[in-house]
Amino acid sequence: MPDLPPLLLSRDRILHGLTPNELAKRVRAGALVRIRHGVYTNGVAWRALKPWEQYRLRVQAAAETFEKPTVFARRSAASVWGIPTIGQHHPVEALTLKNDGGRSRAGVSRHFAAPAGLSLVRREGILVTDRIRTVLDLAAFIPFTEAVAPLDHVLRPDGARRLPAVTKAELEAGIGSIYGAAAGRRMRAAIAFADPASGSAGESLSRALIHLAGFEAPVLQHQISDAAGLVGYMDFYWKRSKVVGEFDGEEKYVKPEYLKGKTASQAVVMEKKRENRIRALGINVVRWDWADLMQAGTLERMLAAAGVPRRRTRSAVTDAQTPH
């Protein structure tokens, strides 16, 4: 994640030589953006951030304004750890150690957590639940389709943050007696399904939707070669129906580590040539993006039209009815 723009707290405005009227004037002009009550940041920098980066800054803003130490959890802890989550416009989430059902105020959703066995870490100046507790909480309390991406992520080493991979055994051990029986079943089902071979949050969400729609499980990162050599590694491959599935995230055409010195237009042309080589082998290619994943039923219709086989009817019904 790039460096986030600095925050300006209204209580410190006098240090910057600003009056309340000047603050308000800069907000109206777009030079400043009000993130939460009493917290502002540079408007141009804010608008250049991705939604998940804006969310991370909102967590930082909340931490700056609370007088008492606050433990951030679930999606907010995930944002600090660099663990991807699905969706936008989530509230900032923190813990309360008082068993009063939790409460939400000042734009922060509070969740009860018993203090016994609660492992906390101070990271980037913010107090958060540890990585295992963070992804387990997500698996326990958000839908299965959204819980897969965080679990897939922690099963891989995070080289950018120098964090080791977490094992499924460690995740299972972390469940302990903290959660109820129903939450435990949801977590174990998500852990069993999680796979470090998923290359991105979009691939993880795709795989979860594919599973719930009752399709056969695809092979992940399948290598395809032709007479000219290696064509590439496919996100999803169904051997029986000879279908390749490719998730097109914006990273493929924007991030330098994916472009490898090419322009975005060059990357698009190379991707098209790659797809032509795959089709020349008699393999059908289905491509989808975030918009397709966010529209209920779209991915299922695309894969069904391409001839991707379903699991046995009985097993498909059973899996689809699993609580999530």
C-alpha positions as a Markdown table, in Angstrom:
| # | Residue | x | y | z |
|---|---|---|---|---|
| 1 | Met | 0.0 | 0.0 | 0.0 |
| 2 | Pro | 1.4 | 3.5 | -0.8 |
| 3 | Asp | 2.1 | 6.0 | 1.8 |
| 4 | Leu | -1.2 | 7.4 | 3.0 |
| 5 | Pro | -1.7 | 11.2 | 3.1 |
| 6 | Pro | -1.3 | 12.9 | 6.5 |
| 7 | Leu | -4.3 | 13.7 | 8.7 |
| 8 | Leu | -5.2 | 17.2 | 9.9 |
| 9 | Leu | -7.0 | 17.2 | 13.2 |
| 10 | Ser | -9.2 | 20.2 | 13.9 |
| 11 | Arg | -7.9 | 20.3 | 17.4 |
| 12 | Asp | -4.5 | 21.0 | 15.9 |
| 13 | Arg | -5.7 | 23.6 | 13.4 |
| 14 | Ile | -4.2 | 26.5 | 15.4 |
| 15 | Leu | -0.7 | 24.9 | 14.9 |
| 16 | His | -1.4 | 25.2 | 11.1 |
| 17 | Gly | -2.6 | 28.8 | 11.4 |
| 18 | Leu | -6.2 | 27.9 | 10.4 |
| 19 | Thr | -9.4 | 29.2 | 11.8 |
| 20 | Pro | -12.7 | 27.2 | 11.8 |
| 21 | Asn | -13.9 | 29.3 | 8.9 |
| 22 | Glu | -10.7 | 28.6 | 6.9 |
| 23 | Leu | -11.1 | 24.9 | 7.5 |
| 24 | Ala | -14.7 | 25.0 | 6.2 |
| 25 | Lys | -13.7 | 27.1 | 3.2 |
| 26 | Arg | -11.0 | 24.6 | 2.2 |
| 27 | Val | -13.5 | 21.7 | 2.5 |
| 28 | Arg | -16.0 | 23.5 | 0.2 |
| 29 | Ala | -13.2 | 24.2 | -2.3 |
| 30 | Gly | -12.2 | 20.5 | -2.3 |
| 31 | Ala | -8.7 | 21.2 | -1.0 |
| 32 | Leu | -9.5 | 19.3 | 2.2 |
| 33 | Val | -11.8 | 16.3 | 2.7 |
| 34 | Arg | -13.5 | 15.7 | 6.1 |
| 35 | Ile | -13.0 | 12.0 | 6.8 |
| 36 | Arg | -14.8 | 12.0 | 10.1 |
| 37 | His | -15.7 | 14.5 | 12.8 |
| 38 | Gly | -12.6 | 16.6 | 13.5 |
| 39 | Val | -10.3 | 14.9 | 11.0 |
| 40 | Tyr | -9.4 | 16.1 | 7.5 |
| 41 | Thr | -6.9 | 15.2 | 4.8 |
| 42 | Asn | -5.7 | 16.6 | 1.5 |
| 43 | Gly | -8.5 | 16.4 | -1.1 |
| 44 | Val | -6.4 | 15.7 | -4.1 |
| 45 | Ala | -4.5 | 12.9 | -2.3 |
| 46 | Trp | -7.8 | 11.4 | -1.0 |
| 47 | Arg | -9.4 | 11.2 | -4.4 |
| 48 | Ala | -6.4 | 9.5 | -5.8 |
| 49 | Leu | -6.7 | 6.6 | -3.3 |
| 50 | Lys | -8.3 | 3.3 | -4.0 |
| 51 | Pro | -11.4 | 2.5 | -2.0 |
| 52 | Trp | -9.5 | 0.1 | 0.3 |
| 53 | Glu | -6.8 | 2.8 | 0.9 |
| 54 | Gln | -9.5 | 5.3 | 1.8 |
| 55 | Tyr | -10.9 | 2.8 | 4.3 |
| 56 | Arg | -7.5 | 2.3 | 5.8 |
| 57 | Leu | -7.2 | 6.0 | 6.3 |
| 58 | Arg | -10.6 | 6.1 | 7.9 |
| 59 | Val | -9.3 | 3.5 | 10.4 |
| 60 | Gln | -6.3 | 5.7 | 11.1 |
| 61 | Ala | -8.6 | 8.7 | 11.6 |
| 62 | Ala | -10.7 | 6.9 | 14.1 |
| 63 | Ala | -7.6 | 5.8 | 16.0 |
| 64 | Glu | -6.4 | 9.4 | 16.2 |
| 65 | Thr | -9.6 | 10.7 | 17.7 |
| 66 | Phe | -10.3 | 8.1 | 20.4 |
| 67 | Glu | -9.0 | 9.1 | 23.9 |
| 68 | Lys | -8.9 | 5.6 | 25.2 |
| 69 | Pro | -6.8 | 2.8 | 23.5 |
| 70 | Thr | -9.1 | 1.0 | 21.0 |
| 71 | Val | -8.7 | -2.4 | 19.6 |
| 72 | Phe | -9.6 | -2.5 | 15.9 |
| 73 | Ala | -10.9 | -5.8 | 14.6 |
| 74 | Arg | -12.5 | -7.7 | 11.6 |
| 75 | Arg | -12.2 | -5.7 | 8.4 |
| 76 | Ser | -10.5 | -2.8 | 10.1 |
| 77 | Ala | -7.8 | -5.0 | 11.5 |
| 78 | Ala | -7.5 | -6.7 | 8.1 |
| 79 | Ser | -6.9 | -3.3 | 6.5 |
| 80 | Val | -4.0 | -2.7 | 8.9 |
| 81 | Trp | -2.5 | -6.1 | 8.2 |
| 82 | Gly | -2.9 | -5.7 | 4.5 |
| 83 | Ile | -5.4 | -8.6 | 4.3 |
| 84 | Pro | -7.8 | -8.1 | 1.4 |
| 85 | Thr | -11.6 | -8.0 | 2.1 |
| 86 | Ile | -14.5 | -7.9 | -0.3 |
| 87 | Gly | -16.8 | -5.0 | -0.8 |
| 88 | Gln | -16.8 | -1.3 | 0.0 |
| 89 | His | -18.5 | 1.2 | 2.4 |
| 90 | His | -17.9 | -1.0 | 5.4 |
| 91 | Pro | -17.9 | 0.7 | 8.9 |
| 92 | Val | -14.8 | 1.0 | 10.9 |
| 93 | Glu | -14.9 | -2.0 | 13.3 |
| 94 | Ala | -13.5 | -2.2 | 16.9 |
| 95 | Leu | -13.9 | -4.4 | 20.0 |
| 96 | Thr | -15.7 | -3.7 | 23.2 |
| 97 | Leu | -14.9 | -5.9 | 26.2 |
| 98 | Lys | -18.3 | -5.1 | 27.8 |
| 99 | Asn | -20.8 | -7.8 | 27.1 |
| 100 | Asp | -23.7 | -5.4 | 26.4 |
| 101 | Gly | -24.4 | -6.6 | 22.8 |
| 102 | Gly | -22.0 | -4.1 | 21.2 |
| 103 | Arg | -22.9 | -0.8 | 19.9 |
| 104 | Ser | -22.2 | 1.6 | 17.1 |
| 105 | Arg | -21.4 | 5.3 | 17.5 |
| 106 | Ala | -19.3 | 7.9 | 15.9 |
| 107 | Gly | -19.1 | 5.9 | 12.7 |
| 108 | Val | -17.6 | 2.9 | 14.4 |
| 109 | Ser | -19.2 | -0.5 | 14.8 |
| 110 | Arg | -18.4 | -2.2 | 18.1 |
| 111 | His | -18.3 | -6.0 | 18.7 |
| 112 | Phe | -18.0 | -7.8 | 22.0 |
| 113 | Ala | -15.0 | -9.9 | 22.6 |
| 114 | Ala | -14.1 | -11.7 | 25.9 |
| 115 | Pro | -10.7 | -10.6 | 27.0 |
| 116 | Ala | -9.6 | -14.1 | 27.9 |
| 117 | Gly | -7.2 | -15.4 | 25.2 |
| 118 | Leu | -7.4 | -12.2 | 23.2 |
| 119 | Ser | -4.1 | -11.7 | 21.4 |
| 120 | Leu | -3.4 | -8.1 | 20.4 |
| 121 | Val | -0.7 | -6.5 | 18.3 |
| 122 | Arg | 0.3 | -2.9 | 17.8 |
| 123 | Arg | 0.9 | -2.4 | 14.1 |
| 124 | Glu | 1.6 | 0.9 | 12.3 |
| 125 | Gly | 0.7 | 2.6 | 15.6 |
| 126 | Ile | -2.7 | 0.9 | 15.8 |
| 127 | Leu | -3.9 | -1.7 | 18.2 |
| 128 | Val | -5.4 | -4.7 | 16.3 |
| 129 | Thr | -6.3 | -8.3 | 16.7 |
| 130 | Asp | -3.5 | -10.7 | 15.6 |
| 131 | Arg | -3.6 | -12.1 | 12.1 |
| 132 | Ile | -5.2 | -15.4 | 13.0 |
| 133 | Arg | -7.9 | -13.9 | 15.2 |
| 134 | Thr | -8.6 | -11.3 | 12.5 |
| 135 | Val | -9.3 | -13.8 | 9.7 |
| 136 | Leu | -11.1 | -16.2 | 12.1 |
| 137 | Asp | -13.5 | -13.3 | 13.2 |
| 138 | Leu | -14.2 | -12.6 | 9.5 |
| 139 | Ala | -14.9 | -16.3 | 8.8 |
| 140 | Ala | -17.2 | -16.5 | 11.8 |
| 141 | Phe | -19.2 | -13.4 | 11.1 |
| 142 | Ile | -19.3 | -12.5 | 7.4 |
| 143 | Pro | -20.6 | -14.6 | 4.4 |
| 144 | Phe | -18.6 | -17.6 | 3.2 |
| 145 | Thr | -18.1 | -15.9 | -0.2 |
| 146 | Glu | -16.4 | -12.9 | 1.5 |
| 147 | Ala | -14.4 | -15.0 | 4.1 |
| 148 | Val | -12.5 | -17.0 | 1.5 |
| 149 | Ala | -10.2 | -14.1 | 0.3 |
| 150 | Pro | -8.8 | -13.2 | 3.7 |
| 151 | Leu | -8.1 | -16.9 | 4.5 |
| 152 | Asp | -6.5 | -17.6 | 1.1 |
| 153 | His | -4.3 | -14.5 | 1.7 |
| 154 | Val | -2.8 | -15.6 | 5.0 |
| 155 | Leu | -2.1 | -19.1 | 3.8 |
| 156 | Arg | 0.5 | -17.4 | 1.5 |
| 157 | Pro | 3.7 | -15.6 | 2.7 |
| 158 | Asp | 3.2 | -11.8 | 2.5 |
| 159 | Gly | 6.5 | -10.8 | 1.0 |
| 160 | Ala | 5.7 | -7.1 | 0.9 |
| 161 | Arg | 5.1 | -7.0 | 4.7 |
| 162 | Arg | 7.6 | -9.8 | 5.6 |
| 163 | Leu | 4.9 | -11.9 | 7.2 |
| 164 | Pro | 5.1 | -15.7 | 7.1 |
| 165 | Ala | 2.3 | -17.9 | 5.8 |
| 166 | Val | -0.2 | -19.2 | 8.4 |
| 167 | Thr | -1.1 | -22.9 | 8.3 |
| 168 | Lys | -4.5 | -24.4 | 8.4 |
| 169 | Ala | -3.6 | -26.2 | 11.6 |
| 170 | Glu | -2.8 | -22.8 | 13.2 |
| 171 | Leu | -6.2 | -21.5 | 12.0 |
| 172 | Glu | -8.0 | -24.6 | 13.4 |
| 173 | Ala | -6.2 | -24.2 | 16.7 |
| 174 | Gly | -7.2 | -20.6 | 16.9 |
| 175 | Ile | -10.9 | -21.4 | 17.0 |
| 176 | Gly | -10.6 | -23.0 | 20.5 |
| 177 | Ser | -13.6 | -22.4 | 22.7 |
| 178 | Ile | -14.0 | -18.7 | 21.8 |
| 179 | Tyr | -16.8 | -19.1 | 19.3 |
| 180 | Gly | -20.2 | -20.7 | 19.3 |
| 181 | Ala | -21.0 | -24.0 | 17.6 |
| 182 | Ala | -22.6 | -22.4 | 14.5 |
| 183 | Ala | -19.7 | -20.0 | 14.1 |
| 184 | Gly | -17.2 | -22.9 | 14.5 |
| 185 | Arg | -18.9 | -24.8 | 11.7 |
| 186 | Arg | -18.7 | -21.7 | 9.4 |
| 187 | Met | -15.1 | -21.2 | 10.2 |
| 188 | Arg | -14.1 | -24.8 | 9.6 |
| 189 | Ala | -15.9 | -25.0 | 6.3 |
| 190 | Ala | -14.2 | -21.8 | 5.1 |
| 191 | Ile | -10.8 | -23.0 | 6.4 |
| 192 | Ala | -11.2 | -26.4 | 4.6 |
| 193 | Phe | -12.1 | -24.6 | 1.4 |
| 194 | Ala | -9.2 | -22.0 | 1.6 |
| 195 | Asp | -6.4 | -22.4 | -0.9 |
| 196 | Pro | -3.1 | -20.5 | -1.1 |
| 197 | Ala | -3.0 | -21.1 | -4.8 |
| 198 | Ser | -5.6 | -18.4 | -5.3 |
| 199 | Gly | -3.7 | -15.5 | -6.8 |
| 200 | Ser | -5.9 | -12.5 | -5.7 |
| 201 | Ala | -9.0 | -11.5 | -3.8 |
| 202 | Gly | -10.9 | -11.6 | -7.1 |
| 203 | Glu | -9.8 | -15.1 | -7.8 |
| 204 | Ser | -10.8 | -16.1 | -4.2 |
| 205 | Leu | -14.3 | -14.6 | -4.5 |
| 206 | Ser | -14.7 | -16.2 | -8.0 |
| 207 | Arg | -13.8 | -19.6 | -6.6 |
| 208 | Ala | -16.3 | -19.3 | -3.7 |
| 209 | Leu | -19.0 | -18.3 | -6.1 |
| 210 | Ile | -18.1 | -21.2 | -8.4 |
| 211 | His | -18.4 | -23.6 | -5.5 |
| 212 | Leu | -21.8 | -22.2 | -4.2 |
| 213 | Ala | -23.2 | -22.4 | -7.8 |
| 214 | Gly | -22.5 | -26.1 | -7.7 |
| 215 | Phe | -19.8 | -26.3 | -10.4 |
| 216 | Glu | -17.0 | -28.9 | -10.4 |
| 217 | Ala | -13.9 | -27.6 | -8.6 |
| 218 | Pro | -11.4 | -26.1 | -11.1 |
| 219 | Val | -7.7 | -26.7 | -11.1 |
| 220 | Leu | -5.9 | -23.5 | -10.0 |
| 221 | Gln | -2.9 | -22.0 | -11.7 |
| 222 | His | -2.9 | -24.8 | -14.4 |
| 223 | Gln | 0.0 | -24.7 | -16.8 |
| 224 | Ile | -0.8 | -24.7 | -20.5 |
| 225 | Ser | 1.8 | -25.1 | -23.3 |
| 226 | Asp | 1.7 | -25.3 | -27.0 |
| 227 | Ala | 4.2 | -26.1 | -29.8 |
| 228 | Ala | 5.8 | -22.7 | -29.2 |
| 229 | Gly | 6.3 | -23.3 | -25.5 |
| 230 | Leu | 4.7 | -22.1 | -22.3 |
| 231 | Val | 1.4 | -20.2 | -22.9 |
| 232 | Gly | 0.9 | -19.4 | -19.2 |
| 233 | Tyr | -0.7 | -20.3 | -16.0 |
| 234 | Met | -4.5 | -20.3 | -16.0 |
| 235 | Asp | -6.5 | -18.9 | -13.0 |
| 236 | Phe | -9.1 | -21.8 | -13.4 |
| 237 | Tyr | -9.1 | -24.9 | -15.6 |
| 238 | Trp | -11.8 | -27.5 | -16.1 |
| 239 | Lys | -10.1 | -30.5 | -17.8 |
| 240 | Arg | -13.2 | -32.5 | -18.5 |
| 241 | Ser | -14.9 | -29.7 | -20.4 |
| 242 | Lys | -11.7 | -28.0 | -21.7 |
| 243 | Val | -12.6 | -24.6 | -20.3 |
| 244 | Val | -10.2 | -22.0 | -18.9 |
| 245 | Gly | -11.5 | -19.3 | -16.6 |
| 246 | Glu | -9.6 | -16.0 | -16.2 |
| 247 | Phe | -10.4 | -13.2 | -13.7 |
| 248 | Asp | -9.4 | -9.8 | -15.0 |
| 249 | Gly | -8.5 | -7.6 | -12.1 |
| 250 | Glu | -7.2 | -4.1 | -12.9 |
| 251 | Glu | -3.8 | -5.1 | -11.5 |
| 252 | Lys | -3.1 | -7.0 | -14.7 |
| 253 | Tyr | -3.2 | -3.7 | -16.7 |
| 254 | Val | -2.1 | -1.2 | -14.1 |
| 255 | Lys | 0.4 | -2.4 | -11.6 |
| 256 | Pro | 4.1 | -2.3 | -12.6 |
| 257 | Glu | 4.8 | -5.8 | -11.2 |
| 258 | Tyr | 2.3 | -7.2 | -13.6 |
| 259 | Leu | 3.2 | -4.9 | -16.6 |
| 260 | Lys | 6.9 | -5.7 | -16.3 |
| 261 | Gly | 7.9 | -2.6 | -18.3 |
| 262 | Lys | 5.0 | -2.8 | -20.8 |
| 263 | Thr | 2.4 | -0.2 | -21.3 |
| 264 | Ala | -1.2 | -1.0 | -20.5 |
| 265 | Ser | -2.1 | -1.2 | -24.2 |
| 266 | Gln | 0.8 | -3.6 | -24.8 |
| 267 | Ala | -0.4 | -5.7 | -22.0 |
| 268 | Val | -3.9 | -5.9 | -23.5 |
| 269 | Val | -2.5 | -7.0 | -26.9 |
| 270 | Met | -0.3 | -9.6 | -25.3 |
| 271 | Glu | -3.2 | -11.0 | -23.3 |
| 272 | Lys | -5.2 | -11.3 | -26.5 |
| 273 | Lys | -2.4 | -13.2 | -28.2 |
| 274 | Arg | -2.2 | -15.5 | -25.2 |
| 275 | Glu | -5.9 | -16.2 | -25.3 |
| 276 | Asn | -5.7 | -16.9 | -29.1 |
| 277 | Arg | -3.0 | -19.5 | -28.4 |
| 278 | Ile | -5.2 | -21.2 | -25.8 |
| 279 | Arg | -8.2 | -21.3 | -28.1 |
| 280 | Ala | -6.1 | -22.8 | -30.9 |
| 281 | Leu | -5.6 | -25.8 | -28.6 |
| 282 | Gly | -9.4 | -26.3 | -28.6 |
| 283 | Ile | -9.9 | -24.8 | -25.1 |
| 284 | Asn | -12.7 | -22.4 | -24.5 |
| 285 | Val | -11.8 | -19.2 | -22.5 |
| 286 | Val | -14.2 | -17.4 | -20.2 |
| 287 | Arg | -13.2 | -14.0 | -18.8 |
| 288 | Trp | -14.8 | -12.0 | -16.1 |
| 289 | Asp | -14.1 | -9.0 | -13.9 |
| 290 | Trp | -15.2 | -7.4 | -10.7 |
| 291 | Ala | -18.4 | -6.0 | -12.2 |
| 292 | Asp | -19.4 | -9.5 | -13.1 |
| 293 | Leu | -18.7 | -10.8 | -9.6 |
| 294 | Met | -20.7 | -8.1 | -8.0 |
| 295 | Gln | -23.8 | -8.8 | -10.2 |
| 296 | Ala | -25.6 | -11.8 | -8.7 |
| 297 | Gly | -25.8 | -14.8 | -11.0 |
| 298 | Thr | -23.6 | -13.4 | -13.8 |
| 299 | Leu | -20.6 | -15.6 | -13.3 |
| 300 | Glu | -22.8 | -18.7 | -13.0 |
| 301 | Arg | -24.5 | -17.9 | -16.3 |
| 302 | Met | -21.2 | -17.4 | -18.0 |
| 303 | Leu | -19.7 | -20.7 | -16.8 |
| 304 | Ala | -22.9 | -22.6 | -17.6 |
| 305 | Ala | -23.0 | -21.2 | -21.1 |
| 306 | Ala | -19.4 | -22.3 | -21.6 |
| 307 | Gly | -20.2 | -25.9 | -20.6 |
| 308 | Val | -18.5 | -26.0 | -17.2 |
| 309 | Pro | -19.8 | -29.2 | -15.6 |
| 310 | Arg | -21.7 | -29.3 | -12.3 |
| 311 | Arg | -21.1 | -31.5 | -9.4 |
| 312 | Arg | -23.5 | -34.3 | -8.7 |
| 313 | Thr | -26.9 | -32.8 | -8.0 |
| 314 | Arg | -27.1 | -34.1 | -4.5 |
| 315 | Ser | -23.7 | -32.8 | -3.5 |
| 316 | Ala | -24.4 | -29.4 | -5.1 |
| 317 | Val | -27.6 | -29.0 | -3.1 |
| 318 | Thr | -25.9 | -30.0 | 0.1 |
| 319 | Asp | -23.0 | -27.5 | -0.4 |
| 320 | Ala | -25.2 | -24.7 | -1.5 |
| 321 | Gln | -27.3 | -25.1 | 1.7 |
| 322 | Thr | -24.3 | -25.0 | 4.0 |
| 323 | Pro | -24.7 | -22.0 | 6.4 |
| 324 | His | -22.5 | -19.0 | 5.4 |
